XYZ file of C-alpha atoms in Angstrom:
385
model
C 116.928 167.221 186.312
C 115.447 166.925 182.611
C 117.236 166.674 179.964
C 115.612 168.251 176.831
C 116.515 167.311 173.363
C 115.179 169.223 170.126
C 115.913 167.425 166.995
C 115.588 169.887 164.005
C 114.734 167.619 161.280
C 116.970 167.197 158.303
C 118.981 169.884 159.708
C 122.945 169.091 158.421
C 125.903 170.811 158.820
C 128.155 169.073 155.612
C 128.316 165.843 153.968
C 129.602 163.254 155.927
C 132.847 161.642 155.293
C 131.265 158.354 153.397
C 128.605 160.497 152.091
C 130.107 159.429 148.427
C 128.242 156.000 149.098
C 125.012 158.193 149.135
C 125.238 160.176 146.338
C 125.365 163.181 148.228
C 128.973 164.997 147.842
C 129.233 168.046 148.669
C 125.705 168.098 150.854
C 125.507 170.883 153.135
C 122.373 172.095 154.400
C 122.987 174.666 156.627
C 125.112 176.008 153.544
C 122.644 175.957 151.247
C 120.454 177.736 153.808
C 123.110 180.600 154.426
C 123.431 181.447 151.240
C 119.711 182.511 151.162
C 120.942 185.528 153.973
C 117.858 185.415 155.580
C 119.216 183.703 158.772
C 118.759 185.757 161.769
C 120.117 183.147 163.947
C 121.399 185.025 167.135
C 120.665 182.309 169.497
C 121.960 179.152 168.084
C 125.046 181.587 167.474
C 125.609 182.693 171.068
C 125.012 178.499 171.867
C 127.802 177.635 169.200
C 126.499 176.698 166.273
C 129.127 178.518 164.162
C 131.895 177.672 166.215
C 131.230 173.846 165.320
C 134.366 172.322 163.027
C 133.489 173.071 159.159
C 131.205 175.386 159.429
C 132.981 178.349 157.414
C 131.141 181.463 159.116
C 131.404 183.874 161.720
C 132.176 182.386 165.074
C 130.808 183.505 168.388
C 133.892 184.728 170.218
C 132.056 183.295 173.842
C 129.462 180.801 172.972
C 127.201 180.200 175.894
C 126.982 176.605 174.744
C 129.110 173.762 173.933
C 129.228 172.188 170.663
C 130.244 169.827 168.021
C 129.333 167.454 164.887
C 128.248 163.746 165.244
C 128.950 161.572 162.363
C 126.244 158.712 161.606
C 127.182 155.374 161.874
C 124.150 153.554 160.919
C 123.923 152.120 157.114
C 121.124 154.733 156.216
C 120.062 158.658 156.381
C 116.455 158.044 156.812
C 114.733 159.802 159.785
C 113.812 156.750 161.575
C 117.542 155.466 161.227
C 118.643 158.782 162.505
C 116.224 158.839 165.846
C 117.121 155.473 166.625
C 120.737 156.185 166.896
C 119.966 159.264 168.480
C 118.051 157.321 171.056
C 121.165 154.535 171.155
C 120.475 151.916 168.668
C 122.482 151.769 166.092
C 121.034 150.277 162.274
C 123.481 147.751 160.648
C 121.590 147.139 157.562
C 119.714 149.930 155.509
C 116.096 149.489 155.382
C 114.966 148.454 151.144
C 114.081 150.718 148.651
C 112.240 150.099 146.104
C 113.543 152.810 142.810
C 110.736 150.460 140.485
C 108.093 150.933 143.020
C 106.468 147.813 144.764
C 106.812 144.431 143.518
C 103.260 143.257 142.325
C 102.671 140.301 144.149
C 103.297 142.259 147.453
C 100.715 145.027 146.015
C 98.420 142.751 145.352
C 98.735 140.678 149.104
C 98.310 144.496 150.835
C 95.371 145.262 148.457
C 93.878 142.127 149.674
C 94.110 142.507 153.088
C 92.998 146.224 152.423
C 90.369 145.351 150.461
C 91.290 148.215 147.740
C 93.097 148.926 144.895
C 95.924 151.309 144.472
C 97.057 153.654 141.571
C 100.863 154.698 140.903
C 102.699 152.467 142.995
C 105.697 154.495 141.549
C 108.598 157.012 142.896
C 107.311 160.375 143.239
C 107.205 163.575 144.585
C 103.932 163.868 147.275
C 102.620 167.168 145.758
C 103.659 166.267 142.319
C 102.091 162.588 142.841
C 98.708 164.164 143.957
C 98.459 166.582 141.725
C 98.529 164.129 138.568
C 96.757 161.279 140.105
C 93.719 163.108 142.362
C 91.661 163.070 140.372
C 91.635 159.930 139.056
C 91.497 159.349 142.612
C 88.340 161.194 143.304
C 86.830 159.030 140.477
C 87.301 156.045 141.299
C 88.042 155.615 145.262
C 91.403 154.296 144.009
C 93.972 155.289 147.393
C 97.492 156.363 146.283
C 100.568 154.575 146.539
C 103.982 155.742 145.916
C 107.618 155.610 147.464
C 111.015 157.900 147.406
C 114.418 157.646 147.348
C 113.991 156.968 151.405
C 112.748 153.529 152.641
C 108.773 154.391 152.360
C 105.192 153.234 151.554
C 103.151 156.010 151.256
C 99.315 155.889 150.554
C 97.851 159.394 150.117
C 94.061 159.593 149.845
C 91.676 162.702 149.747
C 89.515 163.341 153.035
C 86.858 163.600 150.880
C 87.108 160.037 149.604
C 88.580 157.936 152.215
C 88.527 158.999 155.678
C 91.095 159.233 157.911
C 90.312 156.473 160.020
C 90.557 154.093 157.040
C 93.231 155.921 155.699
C 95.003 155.153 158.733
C 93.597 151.194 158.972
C 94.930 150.430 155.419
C 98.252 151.963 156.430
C 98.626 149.905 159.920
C 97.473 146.652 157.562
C 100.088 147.600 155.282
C 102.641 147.789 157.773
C 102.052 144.324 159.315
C 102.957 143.024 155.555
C 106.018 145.064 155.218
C 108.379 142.368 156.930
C 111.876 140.057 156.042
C 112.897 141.807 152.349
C 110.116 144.381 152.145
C 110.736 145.858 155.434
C 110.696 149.498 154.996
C 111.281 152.153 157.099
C 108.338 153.849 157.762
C 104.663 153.233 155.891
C 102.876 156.925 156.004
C 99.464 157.956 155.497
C 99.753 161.248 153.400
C 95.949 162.306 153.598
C 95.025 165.768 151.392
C 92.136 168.072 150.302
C 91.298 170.592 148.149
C 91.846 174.216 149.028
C 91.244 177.090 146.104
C 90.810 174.519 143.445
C 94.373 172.905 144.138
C 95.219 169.534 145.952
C 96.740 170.395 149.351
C 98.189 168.183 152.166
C 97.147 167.951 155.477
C 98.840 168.282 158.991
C 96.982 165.108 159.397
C 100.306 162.743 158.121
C 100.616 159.830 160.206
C 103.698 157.685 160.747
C 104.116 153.797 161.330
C 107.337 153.277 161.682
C 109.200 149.760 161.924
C 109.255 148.479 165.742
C 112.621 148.903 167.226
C 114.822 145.746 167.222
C 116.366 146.308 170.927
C 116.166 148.960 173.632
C 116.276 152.951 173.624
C 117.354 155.398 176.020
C 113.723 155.868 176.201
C 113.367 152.402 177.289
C 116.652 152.776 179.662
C 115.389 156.118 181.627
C 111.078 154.707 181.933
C 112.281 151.513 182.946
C 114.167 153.298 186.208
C 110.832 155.520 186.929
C 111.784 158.818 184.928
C 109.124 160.684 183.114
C 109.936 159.965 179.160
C 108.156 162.906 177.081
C 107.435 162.634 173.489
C 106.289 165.418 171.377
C 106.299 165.957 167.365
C 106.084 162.790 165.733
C 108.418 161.023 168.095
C 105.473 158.655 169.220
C 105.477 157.068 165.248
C 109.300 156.653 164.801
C 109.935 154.630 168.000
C 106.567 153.149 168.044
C 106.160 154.516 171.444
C 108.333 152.919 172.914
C 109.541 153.462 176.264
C 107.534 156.993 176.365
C 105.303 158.117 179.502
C 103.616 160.666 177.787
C 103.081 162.091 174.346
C 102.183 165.041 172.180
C 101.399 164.254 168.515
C 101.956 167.921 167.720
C 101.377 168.958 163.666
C 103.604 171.918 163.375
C 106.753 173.404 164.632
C 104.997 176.137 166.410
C 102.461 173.934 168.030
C 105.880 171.108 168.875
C 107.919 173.804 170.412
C 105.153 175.639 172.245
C 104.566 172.051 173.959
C 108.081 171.655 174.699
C 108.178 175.620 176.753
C 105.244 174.041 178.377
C 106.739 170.910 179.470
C 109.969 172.819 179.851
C 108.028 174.570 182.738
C 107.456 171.941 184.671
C 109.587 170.354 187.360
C 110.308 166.466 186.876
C 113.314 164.414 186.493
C 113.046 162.711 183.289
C 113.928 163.131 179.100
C 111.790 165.252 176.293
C 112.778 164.045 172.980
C 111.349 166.709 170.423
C 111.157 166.244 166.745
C 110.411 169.688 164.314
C 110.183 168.077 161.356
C 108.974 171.327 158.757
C 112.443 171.568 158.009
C 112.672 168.553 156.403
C 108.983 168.206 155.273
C 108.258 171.620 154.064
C 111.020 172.730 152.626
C 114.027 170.394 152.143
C 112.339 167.886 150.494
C 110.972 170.960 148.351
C 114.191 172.449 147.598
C 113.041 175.684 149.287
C 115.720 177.072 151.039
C 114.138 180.157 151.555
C 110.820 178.505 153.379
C 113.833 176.495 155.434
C 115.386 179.311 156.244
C 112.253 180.943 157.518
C 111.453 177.834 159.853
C 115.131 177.755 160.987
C 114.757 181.420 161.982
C 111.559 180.943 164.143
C 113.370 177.768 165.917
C 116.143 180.270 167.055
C 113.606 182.972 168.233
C 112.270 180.261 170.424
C 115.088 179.078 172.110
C 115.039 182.286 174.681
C 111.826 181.037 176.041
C 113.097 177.466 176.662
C 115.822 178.226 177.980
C 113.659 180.548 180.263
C 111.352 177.645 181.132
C 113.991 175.710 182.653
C 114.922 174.528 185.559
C 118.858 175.521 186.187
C 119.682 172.091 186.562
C 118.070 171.162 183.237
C 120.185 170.468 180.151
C 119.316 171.148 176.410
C 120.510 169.598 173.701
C 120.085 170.772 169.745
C 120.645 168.613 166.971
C 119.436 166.990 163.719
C 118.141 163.120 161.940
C 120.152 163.565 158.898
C 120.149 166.431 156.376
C 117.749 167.643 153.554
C 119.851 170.160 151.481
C 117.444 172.208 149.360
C 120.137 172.677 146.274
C 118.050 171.829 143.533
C 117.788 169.176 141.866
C 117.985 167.038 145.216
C 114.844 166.133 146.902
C 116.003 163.496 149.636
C 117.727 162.733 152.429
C 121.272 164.091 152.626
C 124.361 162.144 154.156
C 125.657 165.132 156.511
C 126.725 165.435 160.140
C 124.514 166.801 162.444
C 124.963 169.474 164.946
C 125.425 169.107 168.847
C 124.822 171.411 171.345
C 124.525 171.019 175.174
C 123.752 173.638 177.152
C 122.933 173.938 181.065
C 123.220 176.710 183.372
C 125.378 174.911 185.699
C 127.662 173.048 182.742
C 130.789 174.544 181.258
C 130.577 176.569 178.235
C 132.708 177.038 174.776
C 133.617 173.232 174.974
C 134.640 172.607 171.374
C 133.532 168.574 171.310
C 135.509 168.319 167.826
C 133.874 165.306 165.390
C 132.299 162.259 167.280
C 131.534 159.057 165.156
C 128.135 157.987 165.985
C 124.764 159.808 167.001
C 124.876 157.646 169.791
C 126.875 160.287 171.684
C 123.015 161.378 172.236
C 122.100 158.779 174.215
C 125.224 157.938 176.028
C 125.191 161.602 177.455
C 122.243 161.315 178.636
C 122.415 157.695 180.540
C 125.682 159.050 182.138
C 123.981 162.245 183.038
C 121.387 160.038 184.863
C 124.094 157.251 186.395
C 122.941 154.382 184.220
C 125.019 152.109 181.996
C 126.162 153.812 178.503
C 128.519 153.132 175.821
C 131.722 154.697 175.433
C 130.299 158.062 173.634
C 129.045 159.936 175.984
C 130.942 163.939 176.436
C 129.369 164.390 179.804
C 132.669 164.176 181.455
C 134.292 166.839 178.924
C 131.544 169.605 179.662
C 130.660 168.902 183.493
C 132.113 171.594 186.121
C 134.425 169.353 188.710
């Protein structure tokens, strides 16, 4: 048996009961999204999706699937908060942000070690920040830096100027500096180039994510001999850990291609799948239309997964956080997240109601394989006895 978990990124189904401590009341992604009526999606439908409490649309009279929210626990809505909870491991304290940008003194100890010199070091929008500053850039071999309303250090540099490689080096450097108070999140390396005279980024992004502070399901299912499958950019949020095998895949199509692939083949073991364009692309953009479009070709997918598997095999949909596209937002949004479980041999229309914690992940799927779990897991309400 696999167990095969897609996690469409920044995909939320309504703001979370606390969400007032966020900012974000009234967040609802998949909302915001509907209200575009370009969703066409009949498979996620026929799974559930609809049928989940709160979500005020047309319900799927026999949903193949079963299905319910999960409400975060963890004291942040950043992505690599939401994975680890996902994965078991649950974040008491938010990562730092820095709304000023960087204190200098830590600049300056990172530029050192680097051996550069940054420009901005403010809060910005990634197009937005390259757009005004590349050229400078380009003039003087000056990489970068900027943050967001998530916990982030983000260098951006153009291919032409700094290569990838030492794109990548400074970032890793900068990372071993970002400990104790300045601990953030993730540090990314946002490299870009220039396409029709405009500054465009590439599919090139690289993560370095924080090290996590105790053990994963990951960690729980490798450590017993199962086959632990990473694809998307699952590798940088966990920092590997406990995987067998990974796929650093750049796109949606190329993530969820992999994951038919993998889906094909027979193995007892976990695939933990991130799709992250609909956060990247178009949440953080406020294009609900582009979200909507990437949300569509998800759910013509799904067929061919399903497909792929094996009939003891078990897939399970769900979401980081959300990234409503309502204007003027650009970040994170503090929303539940979907869950649905579907197998061929499980039951189906289980309505799972509201479970506190993304946890419920990663409890399922330890109980699903007989190892030790928390109290969270639903495998008991959607097993056939």
């Amino acid at each position: 048996m696999k167990v095969i978990t897609l996690v469409i990124d920044g995909f939320g189904i309504g703001a979370a009961p606390d969400a007032y401590k966020f900012n974000d009341e009234g967040a609802n992604t998949y909302k915001t999204v509907a209200e575009t009526k370009l969703l066409k999606l009949n498979n996620l439908f026929e799974l559930g999706l609809n049928n989940i409490d709160g979500i005020n649309l047309k319900k799927c009279r026999q949903p193949k699937g079963n299905f319910g929210r999960m409400e975060e626990l963890s004291a942040g809505k950043d992505t690599t908060t939401g994975h680890w909870e996902l994965a078991g491991l649950i974040v008491d304290k938010a990562f730092p942000l820095f709304p000023h940008g960087f204190p200098q003194n830590l600049v300056s100890e990172i530029e050192k070690k680097c051996n550069v010199k940054f420009l901005g070091n403010e809060v910005a929008s990634g197009t937005e920040i390259i757009e005004r500053l590349g050229k400078k850039h380009i003039e003087t071999g000056m990489p970068i830096l900027y943050t967001s309303a998530d916990s982030v250090f983000q260098v951006a540099a153009h291919t032409s100027v700094i290569s990838l490689e030492k794109l990548y080096d400074i970032c890793k450097k900068a990372r071993e500096e970002l400990t104790g108070d300045y601990c953030v999140g993730r540090v990314i390396a946002r490299p870009f180039t220039t396409i029709n005279n405009k500054f465009v980024r590439t599919n090139d992004r690289k993560d370095f994510s924080v090290k996590p502070f105790g053990k994963l399901i990951t960690d729980k299912l490798s450590d017993k001999g199962y086959d632990v499958i990473g694809i998307g950019k699952i590798e940088d949020i966990i920092c590997f850990q406990g995987l067998t095998e990974s796929y650093h895949t750049h796109t949606n199509e190329e993530g969820l291609n992999k994951t038919i692939e993998i889906a094909k083949r027979k193995f007892d073991g976990f695939v933990f799948v991130n799709l992250v364009e609909t956060d990247s692309l178009y949440g953080h953009r406020n294009d609900a239309i582009g979200y909507a479009g990437a949300l569509n070709r998800i759910d013509e997918k799904i067929p061919e997964i399903i497909s792929a598997m094996y009939k003891e095999d078990i897939l399970i949909i769900t979401a980081d956080h959300g990234c409503d596209p309502r204007p003027p937002v650009t970040d994170h949004t503090r929303e539940y997240v979907p869950l649905i479980v579907y197998g061929s041999e499980l039951k189906k229309g289980v309505n799972l109601g509201t479970i506190k914690g993304f946890t419920c992940m990663a409890d399922t799927i330890a109980d699903f394989f007989m190892l030790p779990h928390g109290n969270n897991s639903v495998k008991d309400e959607i097993i056939k006895k």
